[in-house]
Amino acid sequence: MTRIPDPHADPDRHAVPADRRWRLGETPWLDRPFPAPRARVIVDNDFSGDPDDLYQLVHHLLSPSVRIPLLVASHLRPDDPLDPGPDTAANAEAVLADVLARMGAEQDGCVVRGAAAALVDAATPQDSPAARAIVAEAMRDDPAPLFYAAGGGLTDLASAYLLEPRIAERLVLVWIGGPEHDGLALPPRDAMPVEYNLLIDVTAAQVLFDAPALEIWQVPRDVYRQCLVSDAELRRRVAATGPLGAYLYDEVRYEQDRVHEFGMPVSESYALGDSPLVLLTALRSTFEPDAASSAYVERPTPQLTADGTYRPVRGSRPMRVYTHVDTRLMFEDFFHKLDEFARWQAGA
């Protein structure tokens, strides 16, 4: 569980000096400006849940090759042990605002709150500021490709699609979620019957897997579980960089302490399972652009059943199912960007 800040707290409480404040799209910590961003990324996550989403958020914000028009604060399932609510989307929005304040980043209207709850059926959207903003961004004329980077449930994108189905052909969904695929991997021992992110809103995932024009890049459970970092790495490469890194590390330690208090053994590694969202959107090759150091297979897009399993659909559109992600590139890039930013923020 990420600790929820007071949404009414003074935004200047983190004491970021005026000359260390910036707007999204700016990179004042770099010695020279980076060329113009070549892709747009809508970031969608349940920021009040597992703190791995904080690492993905900071990493994306520090990546100059992408422009981030929207940050979507999405809900968790009811009574989720990571944040039992009641309003987890509002909690996610408060966390988002707090991280931006810690970084000295101006919001500029990019933070939008998603629906408070999952879809009630496959035909009715959960109308929200987030769903409307997603439609507006997807339908806007812009030559830069648009990725929808989702690290949790899919309520808000599914709602946007139900409001305006034409968005499906105008973006690529990169999703951290879903169970293992037959023939590619086995589930972990004692796995949840329905994969965690899918369980947030099974109906929303069904809507999007059934959307005939939507391109999906899936990072299923067996692959996001590859994204392990050690506690020593987090202490030396994250916590030691400065106030932002210390905050990120403290949130992981807080979650590990909660697990220990619950009576579960605690590992000295932690899965930053949302970080492939950055790898697959911001760290693509210059020539023949793609996440060339990661591996995927193409499969016909299956249907998702109500119990969270796949049902093959003959002749359906292809989707990417990632089988391996380049954790070296992903984490080394994050560590160095965090260090660069911390040095600039400290005035070094």
Short mmCIF file of C-alpha atoms in Angstrom, two decimals:
data_model
loop_
_atom_site.label_atom_id
_atom_site.label_comp_id
_atom_site.label_asym_id
_atom_site.label_seq_id
_atom_site.Cartn_x
_atom_site.Cartn_y
_atom_site.Cartn_z
CA MET A 1 0.00 0.00 0.00
CA THR A 2 1.26 3.44 -0.90
CA ARG A 3 0.63 5.86 1.95
CA ILE A 4 -2.09 8.36 1.04
CA PRO A 5 -1.17 12.03 1.53
CA ASP A 6 -3.66 14.61 2.71
CA PRO A 7 -5.21 15.95 -0.52
CA HIS A 8 -5.67 19.34 1.17
CA ALA A 9 -2.05 19.64 2.29
CA ASP A 10 0.03 22.61 1.18
CA PRO A 11 1.53 21.74 -2.25
CA ASP A 12 4.70 23.62 -1.23
CA ARG A 13 5.27 21.40 1.80
CA HIS A 14 8.10 19.57 0.02
CA ALA A 15 10.05 22.84 -0.21
CA VAL A 16 11.15 22.56 -3.83
CA PRO A 17 12.83 25.89 -4.70
CA ALA A 18 11.26 27.97 -7.46
CA ASP A 19 14.32 27.53 -9.69
CA ARG A 20 13.96 23.75 -9.42
CA ARG A 21 10.39 23.59 -10.65
CA TRP A 22 9.51 22.51 -14.17
CA ARG A 23 6.70 21.53 -16.49
CA LEU A 24 6.12 18.15 -18.11
CA GLY A 25 8.00 18.09 -21.38
CA GLU A 26 10.89 20.13 -19.98
CA THR A 27 14.20 18.51 -18.98
CA PRO A 28 16.22 21.16 -17.13
CA TRP A 29 18.37 18.49 -15.46
CA LEU A 30 19.93 17.52 -18.82
CA ASP A 31 23.10 19.24 -20.04
CA ARG A 32 21.53 19.79 -23.44
CA PRO A 33 17.96 19.55 -24.69
CA PHE A 34 16.83 16.17 -25.96
CA PRO A 35 15.33 16.06 -29.48
CA ALA A 36 11.57 16.38 -29.64
CA PRO A 37 9.55 13.50 -28.16
CA ARG A 38 8.58 10.97 -30.80
CA ALA A 39 5.62 9.35 -29.03
CA ARG A 40 2.78 10.24 -26.69
CA VAL A 41 2.03 8.13 -23.61
CA ILE A 42 -1.11 8.20 -21.50
CA VAL A 43 -0.09 6.77 -18.13
CA ASP A 44 -2.85 4.92 -16.23
CA ASN A 45 -2.24 3.32 -12.85
CA ASP A 46 -3.75 2.60 -9.45
CA PHE A 47 -1.27 4.80 -7.64
CA SER A 48 -2.62 4.04 -4.16
CA GLY A 49 -1.77 0.35 -4.45
CA ASP A 50 1.55 -1.44 -4.89
CA PRO A 51 4.38 1.16 -4.82
CA ASP A 52 5.91 -0.26 -8.00
CA ASP A 53 3.67 2.17 -9.89
CA LEU A 54 5.51 5.10 -8.26
CA TYR A 55 8.76 3.91 -9.83
CA GLN A 56 7.12 3.59 -13.23
CA LEU A 57 5.59 7.05 -12.88
CA VAL A 58 8.86 8.77 -11.97
CA HIS A 59 10.72 6.87 -14.69
CA HIS A 60 8.19 7.92 -17.33
CA LEU A 61 8.26 11.55 -16.19
CA LEU A 62 12.06 11.59 -16.50
CA SER A 63 12.05 10.10 -20.03
CA PRO A 64 12.39 12.86 -22.66
CA SER A 65 11.62 10.68 -25.68
CA VAL A 66 7.91 10.59 -24.78
CA ARG A 67 5.33 13.29 -24.13
CA ILE A 68 2.79 12.58 -21.41
CA PRO A 69 -0.50 14.39 -22.04
CA LEU A 70 -2.48 12.56 -19.33
CA LEU A 71 -1.88 10.86 -16.00
CA VAL A 72 -4.92 8.74 -15.13
CA ALA A 73 -5.57 7.93 -11.48
CA SER A 74 -7.50 4.66 -11.54
CA HIS A 75 -9.34 2.55 -8.97
CA LEU A 76 -8.58 -0.74 -7.28
CA ARG A 77 -11.09 -3.49 -6.59
CA PRO A 78 -13.34 -3.14 -3.52
CA ASP A 79 -11.64 -4.03 -0.23
CA ASP A 80 -8.27 -4.46 -1.90
CA PRO A 81 -5.72 -5.22 0.84
CA LEU A 82 -3.34 -2.65 -0.65
CA ASP A 83 -5.96 0.11 -0.33
CA PRO A 84 -9.39 -0.90 0.99
CA GLY A 85 -10.81 2.46 -0.03
CA PRO A 86 -13.55 3.53 -0.12
CA ASP A 87 -12.50 5.83 -3.00
CA THR A 88 -9.29 4.40 -4.38
CA ALA A 89 -9.34 6.56 -7.52
CA ALA A 90 -9.38 9.69 -5.35
CA ASN A 91 -6.55 8.22 -3.28
CA ALA A 92 -4.60 7.53 -6.46
CA GLU A 93 -5.11 11.13 -7.54
CA ALA A 94 -3.78 12.38 -4.19
CA VAL A 95 -0.68 10.20 -4.54
CA LEU A 96 -0.13 11.45 -8.09
CA ALA A 97 -0.33 15.08 -7.00
CA ASP A 98 2.06 14.37 -4.14
CA VAL A 99 4.70 12.76 -6.39
CA LEU A 100 4.52 15.67 -8.82
CA ALA A 101 4.92 18.09 -5.91
CA ARG A 102 7.96 16.19 -4.65
CA MET A 103 9.48 16.45 -8.12
CA GLY A 104 8.63 20.14 -8.47
CA ALA A 105 6.59 19.35 -11.59
CA GLU A 106 3.61 21.51 -12.51
CA GLN A 107 0.40 19.55 -13.13
CA ASP A 108 -0.89 21.72 -15.98
CA GLY A 109 -4.18 19.83 -15.97
CA CYS A 110 -2.64 16.50 -16.96
CA VAL A 111 -3.89 14.60 -13.88
CA VAL A 112 -7.37 13.16 -14.35
CA ARG A 113 -9.36 10.97 -11.98
CA GLY A 114 -10.80 7.76 -13.33
CA ALA A 115 -13.99 5.95 -12.44
CA ALA A 116 -14.59 4.96 -8.84
CA ALA A 117 -15.67 1.41 -9.72
CA ALA A 118 -15.51 -1.28 -12.39
CA LEU A 119 -17.84 -1.60 -15.36
CA VAL A 120 -21.26 -2.99 -14.52
CA ASP A 121 -21.57 -4.66 -17.92
CA ALA A 122 -19.81 -4.76 -21.29
CA ALA A 123 -22.00 -2.09 -22.90
CA THR A 124 -22.14 0.69 -20.30
CA PRO A 125 -19.16 3.01 -19.77
CA GLN A 126 -18.20 4.43 -16.41
CA ASP A 127 -18.21 8.04 -17.54
CA SER A 128 -15.51 10.08 -15.83
CA PRO A 129 -13.16 13.00 -16.45
CA ALA A 130 -10.49 10.44 -17.33
CA ALA A 131 -12.61 8.67 -19.95
CA ARG A 132 -13.53 11.97 -21.60
CA ALA A 133 -9.91 13.15 -21.58
CA ILE A 134 -8.74 9.86 -23.11
CA VAL A 135 -11.21 10.24 -25.96
CA ALA A 136 -10.15 13.84 -26.57
CA GLU A 137 -6.44 12.98 -26.68
CA ALA A 138 -6.92 9.93 -28.89
CA MET A 139 -9.08 11.81 -31.38
CA ARG A 140 -6.79 14.84 -31.51
CA ASP A 141 -4.81 15.24 -34.74
CA ASP A 142 -1.19 14.53 -33.86
CA PRO A 143 1.38 12.66 -35.96
CA ALA A 144 3.09 11.18 -32.89
CA PRO A 145 1.94 7.63 -32.10
CA LEU A 146 -0.09 7.23 -28.92
CA PHE A 147 0.55 4.51 -26.34
CA TYR A 148 -1.83 3.79 -23.49
CA ALA A 149 0.40 2.50 -20.68
CA ALA A 150 -1.79 0.72 -18.13
CA GLY A 151 -0.36 -0.79 -14.97
CA GLY A 152 -3.62 -1.75 -13.28
CA GLY A 153 -7.23 -2.25 -14.26
CA LEU A 154 -8.65 -1.15 -17.60
CA THR A 155 -11.91 0.53 -16.60
CA ASP A 156 -11.08 3.98 -17.92
CA LEU A 157 -9.77 2.93 -21.33
CA ALA A 158 -12.70 0.54 -21.80
CA SER A 159 -15.10 3.33 -20.86
CA ALA A 160 -13.43 5.69 -23.32
CA TYR A 161 -13.76 3.02 -26.01
CA LEU A 162 -17.45 2.52 -25.25
CA LEU A 163 -17.95 6.28 -25.47
CA GLU A 164 -16.01 6.55 -28.76
CA PRO A 165 -15.06 3.24 -30.44
CA ARG A 166 -12.91 5.02 -33.04
CA ILE A 167 -10.15 5.50 -30.48
CA ALA A 168 -9.24 1.80 -30.84
CA GLU A 169 -7.47 2.38 -34.14
CA ARG A 170 -5.65 5.46 -32.87
CA LEU A 171 -3.62 4.03 -29.98
CA VAL A 172 -1.72 0.97 -28.77
CA LEU A 173 -2.58 -0.53 -25.39
CA VAL A 174 0.47 -1.64 -23.39
CA TRP A 175 -0.91 -3.55 -20.42
CA ILE A 176 0.72 -5.06 -17.37
CA GLY A 177 -1.71 -7.80 -16.49
CA GLY A 178 -3.37 -11.07 -17.28
CA PRO A 179 -2.38 -14.66 -16.53
CA GLU A 180 0.16 -16.85 -18.27
CA HIS A 181 -0.59 -18.18 -21.75
CA ASP A 182 -0.65 -21.92 -22.41
CA GLY A 183 2.58 -23.10 -23.97
CA LEU A 184 4.53 -20.03 -22.85
CA ALA A 185 4.68 -20.22 -19.05
CA LEU A 186 3.16 -21.82 -15.99
CA PRO A 187 1.51 -19.83 -13.20
CA PRO A 188 3.46 -19.43 -9.96
CA ARG A 189 2.72 -21.79 -7.12
CA ASP A 190 -0.32 -20.63 -5.13
CA ALA A 191 -1.16 -18.02 -7.77
CA MET A 192 -4.32 -15.96 -7.42
CA PRO A 193 -7.14 -17.67 -9.36
CA VAL A 194 -7.63 -14.44 -11.33
CA GLU A 195 -4.51 -12.37 -11.99
CA TYR A 196 -4.36 -9.26 -9.79
CA ASN A 197 -4.68 -6.48 -12.39
CA LEU A 198 -7.27 -8.37 -14.39
CA LEU A 199 -9.33 -8.91 -11.24
CA ILE A 200 -9.71 -5.13 -10.81
CA ASP A 201 -12.13 -5.13 -13.75
CA VAL A 202 -12.52 -8.34 -15.73
CA THR A 203 -15.35 -6.87 -17.80
CA ALA A 204 -13.22 -3.93 -18.95
CA ALA A 205 -10.49 -6.28 -20.11
CA GLN A 206 -13.09 -8.36 -21.96
CA VAL A 207 -14.32 -5.23 -23.75
CA LEU A 208 -10.83 -4.31 -24.94
CA PHE A 209 -9.75 -7.82 -25.93
CA ASP A 210 -12.93 -7.97 -28.01
CA ALA A 211 -12.32 -4.57 -29.66
CA PRO A 212 -11.46 -5.55 -33.26
CA ALA A 213 -9.27 -2.55 -34.11
CA LEU A 214 -7.28 -2.27 -30.87
CA GLU A 215 -3.61 -3.29 -30.90
CA ILE A 216 -2.59 -4.85 -27.59
CA TRP A 217 0.90 -5.42 -26.20
CA GLN A 218 0.51 -7.56 -23.10
CA VAL A 219 3.04 -8.08 -20.32
CA PRO A 220 1.46 -11.04 -18.48
CA ARG A 221 2.15 -12.15 -14.94
CA ASP A 222 5.07 -14.44 -15.73
CA VAL A 223 6.91 -11.54 -17.38
CA TYR A 224 6.22 -8.73 -14.96
CA ARG A 225 7.43 -11.08 -12.22
CA GLN A 226 10.83 -11.02 -13.94
CA CYS A 227 11.27 -7.37 -12.89
CA LEU A 228 13.02 -8.01 -9.58
CA VAL A 229 15.38 -5.59 -7.86
CA SER A 230 17.19 -6.33 -4.63
CA ASP A 231 16.87 -4.37 -1.44
CA ALA A 232 20.58 -3.57 -1.72
CA GLU A 233 19.99 -2.07 -5.19
CA LEU A 234 17.13 0.01 -3.87
CA ARG A 235 19.18 1.23 -0.91
CA ARG A 236 22.26 2.13 -2.93
CA ARG A 237 20.78 3.14 -6.29
CA VAL A 238 17.47 4.72 -5.22
CA ALA A 239 17.34 5.75 -1.55
CA ALA A 240 20.83 7.25 -1.59
CA THR A 241 20.15 9.62 -4.49
CA GLY A 242 18.17 12.23 -2.55
CA PRO A 243 14.70 13.06 -1.18
CA LEU A 244 12.76 11.63 -4.13
CA GLY A 245 14.68 8.37 -4.08
CA ALA A 246 14.36 8.13 -0.31
CA TYR A 247 10.59 8.51 -0.65
CA LEU A 248 10.40 5.78 -3.30
CA TYR A 249 12.45 3.40 -1.18
CA ASP A 250 10.49 4.20 1.98
CA GLU A 251 7.24 3.25 0.23
CA VAL A 252 8.63 -0.18 -0.67
CA ARG A 253 9.94 -0.66 2.85
CA TYR A 254 6.55 0.35 4.25
CA GLU A 255 4.86 -2.29 2.12
CA GLN A 256 7.44 -4.92 3.08
CA ASP A 257 6.93 -4.07 6.75
CA ARG A 258 3.16 -4.48 6.34
CA VAL A 259 3.70 -7.89 4.76
CA HIS A 260 5.95 -8.89 7.65
CA GLU A 261 3.42 -7.69 10.23
CA PHE A 262 0.79 -9.77 8.46
CA GLY A 263 2.91 -12.83 9.20
CA MET A 264 4.34 -13.49 5.75
CA PRO A 265 8.06 -14.03 5.12
CA VAL A 266 9.66 -11.05 3.39
CA SER A 267 12.13 -11.42 0.53
CA GLU A 268 15.14 -9.17 0.00
CA SER A 269 13.93 -8.51 -3.56
CA TYR A 270 10.91 -6.61 -4.84
CA ALA A 271 9.11 -6.76 -8.17
CA LEU A 272 8.86 -3.39 -9.93
CA GLY A 273 6.41 -5.01 -12.29
CA ASP A 274 5.02 -1.83 -13.87
CA SER A 275 8.39 -0.66 -15.18
CA PRO A 276 8.06 -2.46 -18.57
CA LEU A 277 5.57 0.28 -19.45
CA VAL A 278 8.57 2.62 -19.71
CA LEU A 279 10.78 0.09 -21.45
CA LEU A 280 8.27 -0.62 -24.22
CA THR A 281 7.29 3.01 -24.88
CA ALA A 282 10.26 5.24 -24.07
CA LEU A 283 13.31 3.01 -24.53
CA ARG A 284 12.73 1.93 -28.12
CA SER A 285 15.47 1.79 -30.74
CA THR A 286 16.14 4.81 -32.96
CA PHE A 287 16.17 2.84 -36.20
CA GLU A 288 13.26 0.50 -36.92
CA PRO A 289 11.73 1.72 -33.64
CA ASP A 290 10.79 -1.01 -31.21
CA ALA A 291 11.71 -2.42 -27.82
CA ALA A 292 14.30 -4.44 -29.67
CA SER A 293 16.06 -5.98 -26.66
CA SER A 294 12.86 -7.53 -25.31
CA ALA A 295 11.07 -10.53 -26.79
CA TYR A 296 7.47 -11.30 -27.64
CA VAL A 297 5.35 -13.70 -29.64
CA GLU A 298 2.32 -12.84 -31.72
CA ARG A 299 -0.85 -14.75 -30.96
CA PRO A 300 -4.46 -14.43 -32.07
CA THR A 301 -6.15 -12.24 -29.48
CA PRO A 302 -8.20 -14.54 -27.24
CA GLN A 303 -11.41 -13.80 -25.45
CA LEU A 304 -11.25 -13.39 -21.70
CA THR A 305 -13.73 -15.44 -19.71
CA ALA A 306 -15.50 -14.26 -16.57
CA ASP A 307 -13.17 -16.44 -14.49
CA GLY A 308 -10.08 -14.72 -15.90
CA THR A 309 -8.89 -17.38 -18.33
CA TYR A 310 -8.30 -17.21 -22.08
CA ARG A 311 -10.58 -18.70 -24.72
CA PRO A 312 -8.97 -19.07 -28.17
CA VAL A 313 -10.64 -17.22 -31.05
CA ARG A 314 -9.71 -18.55 -34.47
CA GLY A 315 -8.84 -15.83 -36.97
CA SER A 316 -8.85 -12.97 -34.48
CA ARG A 317 -6.45 -10.05 -34.79
CA PRO A 318 -2.88 -10.64 -33.59
CA MET A 319 -1.60 -9.29 -30.29
CA ARG A 320 1.84 -9.14 -28.76
CA VAL A 321 2.48 -11.30 -25.72
CA TYR A 322 5.83 -10.45 -24.18
CA THR A 323 7.94 -13.35 -22.98
CA HIS A 324 11.06 -11.48 -21.82
CA VAL A 325 11.87 -7.88 -20.92
CA ASP A 326 15.31 -6.29 -20.82
CA THR A 327 15.58 -5.58 -17.12
CA ARG A 328 19.19 -4.37 -17.39
CA LEU A 329 18.30 -1.56 -19.79
CA MET A 330 15.10 -0.78 -17.90
CA PHE A 331 16.55 -0.52 -14.40
CA GLU A 332 19.94 0.97 -15.27
CA ASP A 333 18.15 3.69 -17.23
CA PHE A 334 15.93 4.39 -14.23
CA PHE A 335 18.80 4.48 -11.75
CA HIS A 336 20.82 6.91 -13.87
CA LYS A 337 17.87 9.19 -14.65
CA LEU A 338 16.94 9.34 -10.98
CA ASP A 339 20.52 10.22 -10.06
CA GLU A 340 20.71 12.94 -12.75
CA PHE A 341 17.45 14.44 -11.56
CA ALA A 342 18.44 14.30 -7.89
CA ARG A 343 21.73 16.09 -8.57
CA TRP A 344 19.92 18.84 -10.47
CA GLN A 345 17.20 19.16 -7.83
CA ALA A 346 19.89 19.52 -5.15
CA GLY A 347 21.58 22.26 -7.18
CA ALA A 348 24.72 20.18 -7.67
#
